[in-house]
Amino acid sequence: MNAKSPVPRAVLHIDMNAFYCSCHAAAEPKRYAGRPTAVAGSPETRHGVVVTASYEARSRGVRATMTVTQALRTCPELLLIAPDFQLYRRLSKAVFDIVRQYTPDVEVFSIDECWADVTHVPFCGSTSDLAREIQKRLHRELKLPCSIGIAPNKFLAKMASDLHKPQGLTEISLHNLVEVLWPMPVGQMFGVGPKTAERLVRMGISTIGALAAANPEHLSHRLGKRGRQLVELANGRDFAEISSAPEPLKSIGHTITLAKDLSHPEDMATVLMNLADQVGRRVRRHRLVGKTVQLTLRFDSRRTITREQTLPIPTALTEILYDTALSLLHNHLPKAAKVRLLGITLGHLQPEETAILEKHSRTNGTPESIQLSLFSTGSVFEDITGSSQQNFIPSESPLGNALPPPQQRNLDRLRRLSQVTDALRDKYGESIVLRGRMLTQDESQHLREHQTRGTSLQKDILSWPEGGETWPKDGKET
Ligand SMILES: [Mg+2]
């Protein structure tokens, strides 16, 4: 529907309450319903932090991002639950399926939030009656609580759903905006991050009302284009459409925080292989290819660096991701560095088909075999590609001679092999085909366990197990 249409819109923002904990309570009510629970990642390692706490746990002082130890000290009867992302994805899909029974105009914002434009939904009753019905159905059919915001636009609906939790139903209109929204601190406004909030407060703008009254010229001078937009939003003006099409992915990546700092390049290479494997799998599942490989390194000092390399040809092949990440590691790993976190991201993604077309129009008749990298994976590919001659790694490199010699890669063969192994793994599970380097004692091999994976990421990544589509919050998955 037209953004500037004179018909006032009716927009719902549906936000599931303590979603991960609620999913466990729904799946095993005898064990978890009505009890203080917390979903926490790997309690035995240092990223054992609370990801979500149930409302019963929150009322006893447990908060997200607390360490497991802190949480148990605060609430000794707390029940800790290991994450089950398959369960969350399944229930998330069930939630959105119910909402879509009312309108096709549903915009998924994260695994547990969506907007729905219900302007034209035939329903006898008010918009809040409709919202109440959806809320009741989600509770009755899925045993999941949610808060719903009702408003004439996305921004106000989002603000409204946040006001009463759990199981709230809150309406913000252009009439009650002044009493409801304007007294709130500017830092609580959707779209205002902590840094912007700090700047606004320093400018004397500490409430949403003060922002609404601010001079847009003055503010855009200080904050750029965003300044003017924020004044508009604070006045309740938001013409953004509900877009049911998922945003195209710009990048796909994985990072992993290690339980023990790594100082041996050989061990880092093993982690990189597992990261490259899962990034490659996901990129291929989306039928995408990417042009830039980014390596993220965090050291024991907590200093974090990212280093990037652009590929001659966009790819989704694990071997090339691995080789490139390894070469970045080789070039940028300081001597005697201890590494706490490693990550690989493939960026500048584009659909596989467009990349193939581009390649054909650009390089007619290029030989198939391309020297892509200085390093080999020392993997199952040696027997099909043959090994070769020379070691390019300078002896003063921190990687030393830990890595096998370079070789020619036949792209087409790699691609065909990827298709076969992907098909096998889709059918029989991730571990049915593994490269030798992937079998390790460190936690990077858990990247293949999709059920628990995600806790080290601390992000809500929405990825349907059956279809493989992904809707990250901002077009970027990490
Ligand atoms: Mg929520």
Coordinates of C-alpha atoms and ligand atoms in Angstrom, one line a residue:
M1 CA 0.0 0.0 0.0
N2 CA 1.1 3.5 -0.8
A3 CA 3.4 5.0 1.9
K4 CA 1.7 8.4 1.8
S5 CA -1.8 7.1 1.4
P6 CA -4.4 9.2 3.2
V7 CA -5.8 6.0 4.8
P8 CA -4.3 5.7 8.3
R9 CA -2.4 2.5 8.6
A10 CA -2.8 -0.1 11.3
V11 CA 0.6 -1.7 12.1
L12 CA 1.3 -4.3 14.7
H13 CA 4.7 -5.1 16.2
I14 CA 4.7 -8.5 17.7
D15 CA 7.6 -9.2 20.1
M16 CA 7.9 -12.6 21.7
N17 CA 8.7 -12.5 25.5
A18 CA 11.9 -14.1 26.7
F19 CA 11.7 -16.1 23.5
Y20 CA 14.4 -18.8 24.0
C21 CA 13.2 -19.6 27.6
S22 CA 9.6 -19.5 26.5
C23 CA 10.4 -22.1 23.8
H24 CA 11.8 -24.5 26.3
A25 CA 8.9 -23.9 28.6
A26 CA 6.5 -24.7 25.7
A27 CA 8.5 -27.8 24.7
E28 CA 8.9 -29.2 28.2
P29 CA 6.3 -27.4 30.4
K30 CA 6.6 -29.9 33.4
R31 CA 10.3 -29.1 33.6
Y32 CA 10.5 -25.4 32.8
A33 CA 7.1 -23.6 32.8
G34 CA 6.7 -21.0 35.5
R35 CA 10.2 -21.5 36.8
P36 CA 13.3 -19.4 36.8
T37 CA 15.3 -20.5 33.8
A38 CA 18.1 -19.1 31.7
V39 CA 19.5 -20.1 28.3
A40 CA 23.2 -20.0 28.5
G41 CA 26.0 -21.0 26.2
S42 CA 28.7 -23.4 27.2
P43 CA 28.7 -22.9 31.0
E44 CA 32.1 -24.7 31.3
T45 CA 33.9 -22.2 29.1
R46 CA 34.3 -18.4 29.4
H47 CA 31.6 -17.6 27.0
G48 CA 29.2 -19.1 29.5
V49 CA 26.9 -16.1 29.7
V50 CA 23.2 -15.8 30.1
V51 CA 21.6 -15.2 26.7
T52 CA 18.0 -15.0 27.9
A53 CA 16.4 -15.3 31.3
S54 CA 12.7 -16.1 31.9
Y55 CA 10.6 -13.5 33.7
E56 CA 10.6 -15.7 36.8
A57 CA 14.5 -15.5 36.7
R58 CA 14.4 -11.8 35.9
S59 CA 12.3 -11.1 39.0
R60 CA 15.0 -12.7 41.0
G61 CA 17.7 -10.4 39.5
V62 CA 19.0 -12.6 36.7
R63 CA 19.9 -10.5 33.6
A64 CA 21.1 -11.4 30.1
T65 CA 24.9 -11.1 29.6
M66 CA 25.6 -12.1 33.3
T67 CA 28.1 -14.9 33.5
V68 CA 26.6 -18.2 34.6
T69 CA 28.5 -18.0 37.9
Q70 CA 27.0 -14.5 38.6
A71 CA 23.6 -15.7 37.7
L72 CA 23.7 -18.7 40.0
R73 CA 25.0 -16.6 42.8
T74 CA 22.0 -14.2 42.3
C75 CA 19.5 -17.0 41.9
P76 CA 20.7 -20.4 43.2
E77 CA 17.5 -22.2 42.1
L78 CA 18.1 -21.0 38.5
L79 CA 17.6 -23.8 35.9
L80 CA 20.3 -23.4 33.2
I81 CA 19.4 -24.6 29.7
A82 CA 21.7 -25.3 26.8
P83 CA 20.5 -23.5 23.6
D84 CA 18.5 -25.4 21.0
F85 CA 18.5 -23.3 17.9
Q86 CA 16.5 -25.8 15.9
L87 CA 13.7 -25.5 18.4
Y88 CA 13.8 -21.7 18.3
R89 CA 13.8 -21.7 14.5
R90 CA 10.9 -24.1 14.4
L91 CA 8.8 -22.1 16.8
S92 CA 9.8 -18.8 15.2
K93 CA 8.5 -20.1 11.9
A94 CA 5.3 -21.3 13.6
V95 CA 4.7 -17.8 15.1
F96 CA 5.2 -16.0 11.8
D97 CA 3.0 -18.6 10.0
I98 CA 0.1 -17.8 12.4
V99 CA 0.6 -14.0 11.8
R100 CA 0.6 -14.6 8.1
Q101 CA -2.8 -16.2 8.3
Y102 CA -4.1 -12.6 8.9
T103 CA -2.0 -10.7 6.4
P104 CA 0.7 -11.4 3.9
D105 CA 2.4 -8.1 4.8
V106 CA 4.6 -9.4 7.6
E107 CA 8.1 -8.1 8.0
V108 CA 10.4 -10.4 10.0
F109 CA 12.8 -8.3 12.1
S110 CA 14.5 -11.0 14.0
I111 CA 13.9 -14.6 15.2
D112 CA 11.3 -13.4 17.7
E113 CA 9.9 -10.1 16.3
C114 CA 7.9 -9.0 13.3
W115 CA 5.7 -6.2 12.0
A116 CA 2.4 -6.9 10.4
D117 CA 0.4 -4.4 8.4
V118 CA -3.2 -5.2 9.3
T119 CA -4.8 -2.1 7.7
H120 CA -6.9 -4.1 5.2
V121 CA -7.5 -7.2 7.3
P122 CA -11.2 -8.0 7.3
F123 CA -12.0 -8.4 11.0
C124 CA -15.1 -7.4 12.9
G125 CA -13.7 -5.5 15.8
S126 CA -11.0 -2.9 16.5
T127 CA -7.3 -3.3 15.7
S128 CA -6.7 -4.0 19.3
D129 CA -9.3 -6.8 19.3
L130 CA -7.4 -8.3 16.3
A131 CA -4.1 -7.9 18.2
R132 CA -5.6 -9.6 21.2
E133 CA -6.8 -12.5 19.1
I134 CA -3.3 -13.0 17.6
Q135 CA -1.8 -12.8 21.1
K136 CA -4.3 -15.4 22.4
R137 CA -3.7 -17.8 19.5
L138 CA 0.0 -17.7 19.9
H139 CA -0.4 -18.5 23.6
R140 CA -3.1 -21.2 23.0
E141 CA -1.5 -22.9 20.0
L142 CA 2.2 -22.5 20.7
K143 CA 2.2 -21.8 24.4
L144 CA 4.3 -18.7 23.7
P145 CA 3.8 -15.3 25.3
C146 CA 4.2 -12.1 23.4
S147 CA 3.8 -8.3 23.6
I148 CA 2.1 -6.5 20.8
G149 CA 2.4 -2.8 19.9
I150 CA -0.4 -1.2 17.9
A151 CA 0.2 2.0 16.0
P152 CA -0.2 3.8 12.7
N153 CA 3.4 3.0 11.7
K154 CA 6.4 0.7 12.3
F155 CA 8.3 3.0 14.6
L156 CA 5.5 3.7 17.0
A157 CA 4.4 0.0 16.9
K158 CA 7.9 -1.0 17.9
M159 CA 8.1 1.5 20.7
A160 CA 4.6 0.4 21.9
S161 CA 5.4 -3.4 22.1
D162 CA 8.3 -2.5 24.4
L163 CA 6.2 -0.7 27.0
H164 CA 4.4 -3.7 28.6
K165 CA 6.1 -7.0 29.0
P166 CA 5.2 -9.8 29.2
Q167 CA 1.9 -10.3 27.5
G168 CA 1.3 -6.6 26.9
L169 CA -1.0 -4.9 24.4
T170 CA -0.1 -1.3 24.0
E171 CA -1.4 1.3 21.5
I172 CA 0.4 4.5 20.6
S173 CA -1.5 6.9 18.4
L174 CA -0.7 10.4 17.2
H175 CA -3.0 11.5 20.0
N176 CA -1.4 9.8 23.0
L177 CA 2.1 10.2 21.7
V178 CA 2.8 13.2 23.8
E179 CA 1.9 11.5 27.1
V180 CA 3.3 8.1 26.3
L181 CA 6.4 8.6 24.2
W182 CA 7.7 12.1 24.9
P183 CA 8.7 11.7 28.5
M184 CA 10.9 8.7 27.7
P185 CA 14.7 9.0 27.8
V186 CA 16.1 9.5 24.3
G187 CA 18.3 6.4 24.7
Q188 CA 15.2 4.2 24.8
M189 CA 14.1 5.3 21.3
F190 CA 14.2 2.7 18.6
G191 CA 17.0 3.7 16.2
V192 CA 19.0 5.6 18.7
G193 CA 22.1 3.7 19.8
P194 CA 24.1 4.4 23.0
K195 CA 26.6 6.7 21.1
T196 CA 23.9 8.8 19.5
A197 CA 22.0 9.0 22.8
E198 CA 25.2 10.3 24.5
R199 CA 25.7 12.9 21.9
L200 CA 22.0 14.0 22.1
V201 CA 22.2 14.2 25.9
R202 CA 25.3 16.3 25.6
M203 CA 23.3 18.6 23.3
G204 CA 20.7 19.0 26.0
I205 CA 18.3 16.6 24.3
S206 CA 17.5 13.9 26.9
T207 CA 13.9 12.9 26.2
I208 CA 12.1 11.9 23.1
G209 CA 9.9 15.0 23.6
A210 CA 13.0 17.2 23.5
L211 CA 14.1 15.5 20.3
A212 CA 10.7 16.1 18.8
A213 CA 11.0 19.8 19.5
A214 CA 14.6 20.1 18.3
N215 CA 15.4 22.1 15.2
P216 CA 15.9 19.5 12.4
E217 CA 18.4 21.8 10.5
H218 CA 20.5 22.1 13.6
L219 CA 20.4 18.4 14.3
S220 CA 21.2 17.3 10.7
H221 CA 24.1 19.6 10.9
R222 CA 25.4 17.7 14.0
L223 CA 24.3 14.2 13.2
G224 CA 24.0 14.1 9.4
K225 CA 20.9 13.0 7.5
R226 CA 20.0 10.8 10.5
G227 CA 19.4 13.9 12.6
R228 CA 16.4 15.0 10.5
Q229 CA 15.0 11.5 10.5
L230 CA 15.2 11.2 14.2
V231 CA 13.2 14.4 14.7
E232 CA 10.5 13.0 12.3
L233 CA 10.3 9.8 14.2
A234 CA 10.1 11.5 17.6
N235 CA 7.1 13.3 16.2
G236 CA 5.6 10.0 15.3
R237 CA 6.1 10.4 11.5
D238 CA 7.3 7.2 9.9
F239 CA 6.3 6.3 6.3
A240 CA 8.5 3.2 6.1
E241 CA 6.7 0.3 4.4
I242 CA 6.3 -3.2 5.8
S243 CA 8.5 -5.2 3.5
S244 CA 7.7 -8.9 3.4
A245 CA 10.7 -9.6 1.2
P246 CA 13.8 -10.5 3.1
E247 CA 16.7 -8.1 2.7
P248 CA 19.4 -9.6 0.5
L249 CA 22.4 -10.8 2.4
K250 CA 25.5 -8.8 2.2
S251 CA 27.8 -11.1 4.1
I252 CA 27.9 -14.4 5.8
G253 CA 30.4 -15.2 8.6
H254 CA 31.2 -17.1 11.7
T255 CA 33.3 -16.2 14.6
I256 CA 34.3 -18.4 17.5
T257 CA 35.6 -17.5 20.9
L258 CA 38.0 -20.1 22.1
A259 CA 38.1 -21.6 25.6
K260 CA 41.8 -21.5 25.5
D261 CA 44.0 -18.9 23.8
L262 CA 45.8 -20.4 20.8
S263 CA 49.5 -19.6 20.2
H264 CA 50.3 -22.3 17.6
P265 CA 49.5 -21.3 14.0
E266 CA 48.8 -24.9 13.2
D267 CA 45.9 -24.9 15.8
M268 CA 44.6 -21.7 14.4
A269 CA 44.6 -23.2 10.9
T270 CA 42.4 -26.0 12.2
V271 CA 39.9 -23.5 13.6
L272 CA 40.0 -21.7 10.3
M273 CA 39.2 -24.9 8.4
N274 CA 36.1 -25.4 10.5
L275 CA 35.0 -21.8 10.1
A276 CA 35.6 -21.9 6.4
D277 CA 33.7 -25.1 6.1
Q278 CA 30.5 -23.7 7.8
V279 CA 30.7 -20.3 6.1
G280 CA 31.1 -22.1 2.7
R281 CA 28.2 -24.4 3.4
R282 CA 25.9 -21.5 4.3
V283 CA 26.9 -19.4 1.3
R284 CA 26.4 -22.3 -1.0
R285 CA 23.0 -23.1 0.5
H286 CA 21.9 -19.5 -0.4
R287 CA 23.3 -20.0 -3.9
L288 CA 25.6 -17.0 -3.4
V289 CA 29.2 -16.3 -4.1
G290 CA 31.3 -13.6 -2.5
K291 CA 34.3 -11.5 -3.4
T292 CA 35.9 -10.5 -0.2
V293 CA 37.2 -12.7 2.6
Q294 CA 37.6 -11.1 5.9
L295 CA 39.6 -12.6 8.8
T296 CA 38.9 -11.4 12.3
L297 CA 41.4 -11.9 15.1
R298 CA 41.1 -11.1 18.7
F299 CA 44.1 -11.3 20.9
D300 CA 44.4 -12.1 24.6
S301 CA 44.8 -8.3 25.1
R302 CA 41.2 -8.1 23.7
R303 CA 42.5 -6.1 20.8
T304 CA 40.6 -7.1 17.7
I305 CA 41.7 -6.7 14.1
T306 CA 40.0 -7.5 10.8
R307 CA 41.9 -8.0 7.6
E308 CA 40.4 -8.4 4.2
Q309 CA 41.4 -9.8 0.8
T310 CA 39.5 -9.4 -2.5
L311 CA 39.3 -12.5 -4.6
P312 CA 39.9 -12.5 -8.4
I313 CA 36.7 -14.5 -8.9
P314 CA 33.8 -14.6 -6.5
T315 CA 33.5 -17.9 -4.8
A316 CA 31.6 -20.1 -2.3
L317 CA 34.3 -22.8 -2.1
T318 CA 35.5 -23.8 1.3
E319 CA 39.0 -24.5 0.1
I320 CA 39.4 -20.9 -1.3
L321 CA 37.9 -19.4 1.8
Y322 CA 40.3 -21.4 3.9
D323 CA 43.3 -20.6 1.7
T324 CA 42.6 -16.9 1.7
A325 CA 41.9 -16.7 5.5
L326 CA 45.1 -18.7 6.1
S327 CA 47.1 -16.3 3.9
L328 CA 45.6 -13.3 5.7
L329 CA 46.6 -15.0 9.0
H330 CA 50.1 -15.6 7.7
N331 CA 50.4 -11.9 6.7
H332 CA 48.9 -10.3 9.8
L333 CA 49.5 -12.6 12.8
P334 CA 52.0 -10.8 15.0
K335 CA 54.9 -12.9 16.4
A336 CA 54.1 -14.7 19.6
A337 CA 50.5 -13.6 19.5
K338 CA 47.9 -15.4 21.5
V339 CA 44.6 -15.6 19.8
R340 CA 41.3 -15.7 21.7
L341 CA 38.8 -15.3 18.8
L342 CA 38.8 -16.2 15.2
G343 CA 36.3 -15.4 12.5
I344 CA 35.8 -15.6 8.7
T345 CA 33.3 -13.6 6.8
L346 CA 32.6 -13.7 3.1
G347 CA 31.4 -10.4 1.9
H348 CA 30.2 -8.6 -1.3
L349 CA 27.8 -11.5 -1.9
Q350 CA 25.9 -11.9 -5.1
P351 CA 23.8 -14.6 -6.6
E352 CA 25.9 -17.4 -8.2
E353 CA 24.2 -17.0 -11.6
T354 CA 25.1 -13.3 -12.0
A355 CA 28.7 -14.1 -11.1
I356 CA 28.8 -16.8 -13.8
L357 CA 27.4 -14.5 -16.4
E358 CA 29.8 -11.7 -15.5
K359 CA 32.7 -14.1 -15.7
H360 CA 31.7 -15.4 -19.1
S361 CA 31.3 -11.9 -20.6
R362 CA 34.6 -10.8 -19.1
T363 CA 37.0 -13.7 -19.7
N364 CA 36.0 -15.7 -22.7
G365 CA 38.1 -18.8 -22.8
T366 CA 40.1 -18.4 -19.6
P367 CA 41.6 -21.7 -18.6
E368 CA 39.7 -23.5 -15.9
S369 CA 42.7 -24.1 -13.7
I370 CA 43.8 -21.1 -11.8
Q371 CA 46.6 -20.6 -9.3
L372 CA 44.5 -19.3 -6.5
S373 CA 46.6 -19.3 -3.5
L374 CA 49.9 -19.9 -1.9
F375 CA 48.7 -22.4 0.5
S376 CA 47.1 -25.8 0.3
T377 CA 44.7 -27.2 2.8
G378 CA 46.5 -30.5 3.1
S379 CA 43.1 -32.1 2.6
V380 CA 41.3 -34.7 0.7
F381 CA 41.9 -32.7 -2.4
E382 CA 45.5 -33.6 -2.6
D383 CA 44.7 -36.8 -4.4
I384 CA 42.6 -35.2 -7.1
T385 CA 44.7 -32.1 -7.6
G386 CA 48.1 -33.5 -7.2
S387 CA 50.7 -31.9 -4.9
S388 CA 53.4 -29.7 -6.0
Q389 CA 56.7 -28.1 -5.6
Q390 CA 57.6 -25.2 -3.6
N391 CA 57.0 -23.7 -0.2
F392 CA 56.1 -20.0 -0.4
I393 CA 55.9 -19.4 3.3
P394 CA 58.9 -17.5 4.4
S395 CA 60.7 -19.3 7.2
E396 CA 60.4 -16.2 9.5
S397 CA 56.6 -16.3 9.1
P398 CA 54.8 -17.3 12.3
L399 CA 53.2 -20.1 10.3
G400 CA 56.7 -21.5 9.6
N401 CA 56.7 -24.8 7.9
A402 CA 53.5 -25.9 9.6
L403 CA 51.6 -25.9 6.3
P404 CA 51.8 -28.1 3.3
P405 CA 53.1 -26.9 -0.1
P406 CA 51.0 -25.0 -2.6
Q407 CA 49.3 -26.5 -5.6
Q408 CA 47.1 -25.8 -8.5
R409 CA 43.4 -26.0 -7.9
N410 CA 41.0 -27.0 -10.4
L411 CA 37.9 -24.9 -9.8
D412 CA 35.5 -27.1 -11.6
R413 CA 36.6 -30.2 -9.9
L414 CA 36.3 -28.5 -6.5
R415 CA 32.9 -27.2 -7.4
R416 CA 31.7 -30.7 -8.4
L417 CA 33.2 -32.2 -5.3
S418 CA 31.4 -29.5 -3.1
Q419 CA 28.1 -30.4 -4.7
V420 CA 28.6 -34.1 -3.9
T421 CA 29.7 -33.5 -0.3
D422 CA 27.0 -30.9 0.3
A423 CA 24.3 -33.3 -0.9
L424 CA 25.7 -36.1 1.3
R425 CA 25.8 -33.8 4.3
D426 CA 22.3 -32.5 3.7
K427 CA 21.1 -36.1 3.7
Y428 CA 23.3 -37.8 6.4
G429 CA 24.4 -34.9 8.6
E430 CA 27.4 -32.6 8.8
S431 CA 29.9 -35.1 10.0
I432 CA 29.4 -37.6 7.3
V433 CA 32.2 -36.0 5.2
L434 CA 35.0 -34.3 7.0
R435 CA 38.4 -33.2 6.0
G436 CA 41.1 -34.5 8.3
R437 CA 41.9 -31.1 9.6
M438 CA 38.3 -30.7 10.8
L439 CA 38.5 -33.4 13.5
T440 CA 39.9 -31.6 16.5
Q441 CA 39.6 -31.3 20.2
D442 CA 38.9 -27.6 20.2
E443 CA 35.4 -26.2 20.2
S444 CA 35.5 -25.1 16.5
Q445 CA 34.2 -28.5 15.6
H446 CA 31.0 -27.7 17.4
L447 CA 30.3 -25.2 14.6
R448 CA 28.8 -28.1 12.8
E449 CA 26.3 -28.8 15.6
H450 CA 23.5 -26.6 14.4
Q451 CA 21.4 -27.4 17.4
T452 CA 23.6 -25.6 19.8
R453 CA 25.5 -23.3 17.5
G454 CA 24.8 -19.7 17.9
T455 CA 25.6 -19.1 21.5
S456 CA 29.1 -17.9 20.7
L457 CA 27.6 -15.5 18.2
Q458 CA 25.2 -13.9 20.7
K459 CA 23.0 -12.9 17.9
D460 CA 19.6 -13.9 16.8
I461 CA 20.1 -15.4 13.4
L462 CA 17.1 -16.6 11.7
S463 CA 17.7 -19.5 9.4
W464 CA 15.1 -22.0 8.5
P465 CA 16.4 -25.5 8.7
E466 CA 14.4 -26.8 5.7
G467 CA 14.5 -23.9 3.3
G468 CA 17.8 -22.3 4.2
E469 CA 16.7 -18.7 3.8
T470 CA 18.1 -16.4 6.3
W471 CA 16.8 -13.1 7.5
P472 CA 19.4 -11.3 9.6
K473 CA 18.6 -8.0 11.2
D474 CA 20.6 -5.7 9.0
G475 CA 21.5 -7.8 6.0
K476 CA 24.6 -8.9 7.7
E477 CA 25.1 -12.2 9.5
T478 CA 27.9 -12.7 11.8
Ligands
MG1 MG 11.6 -10.4 22.3

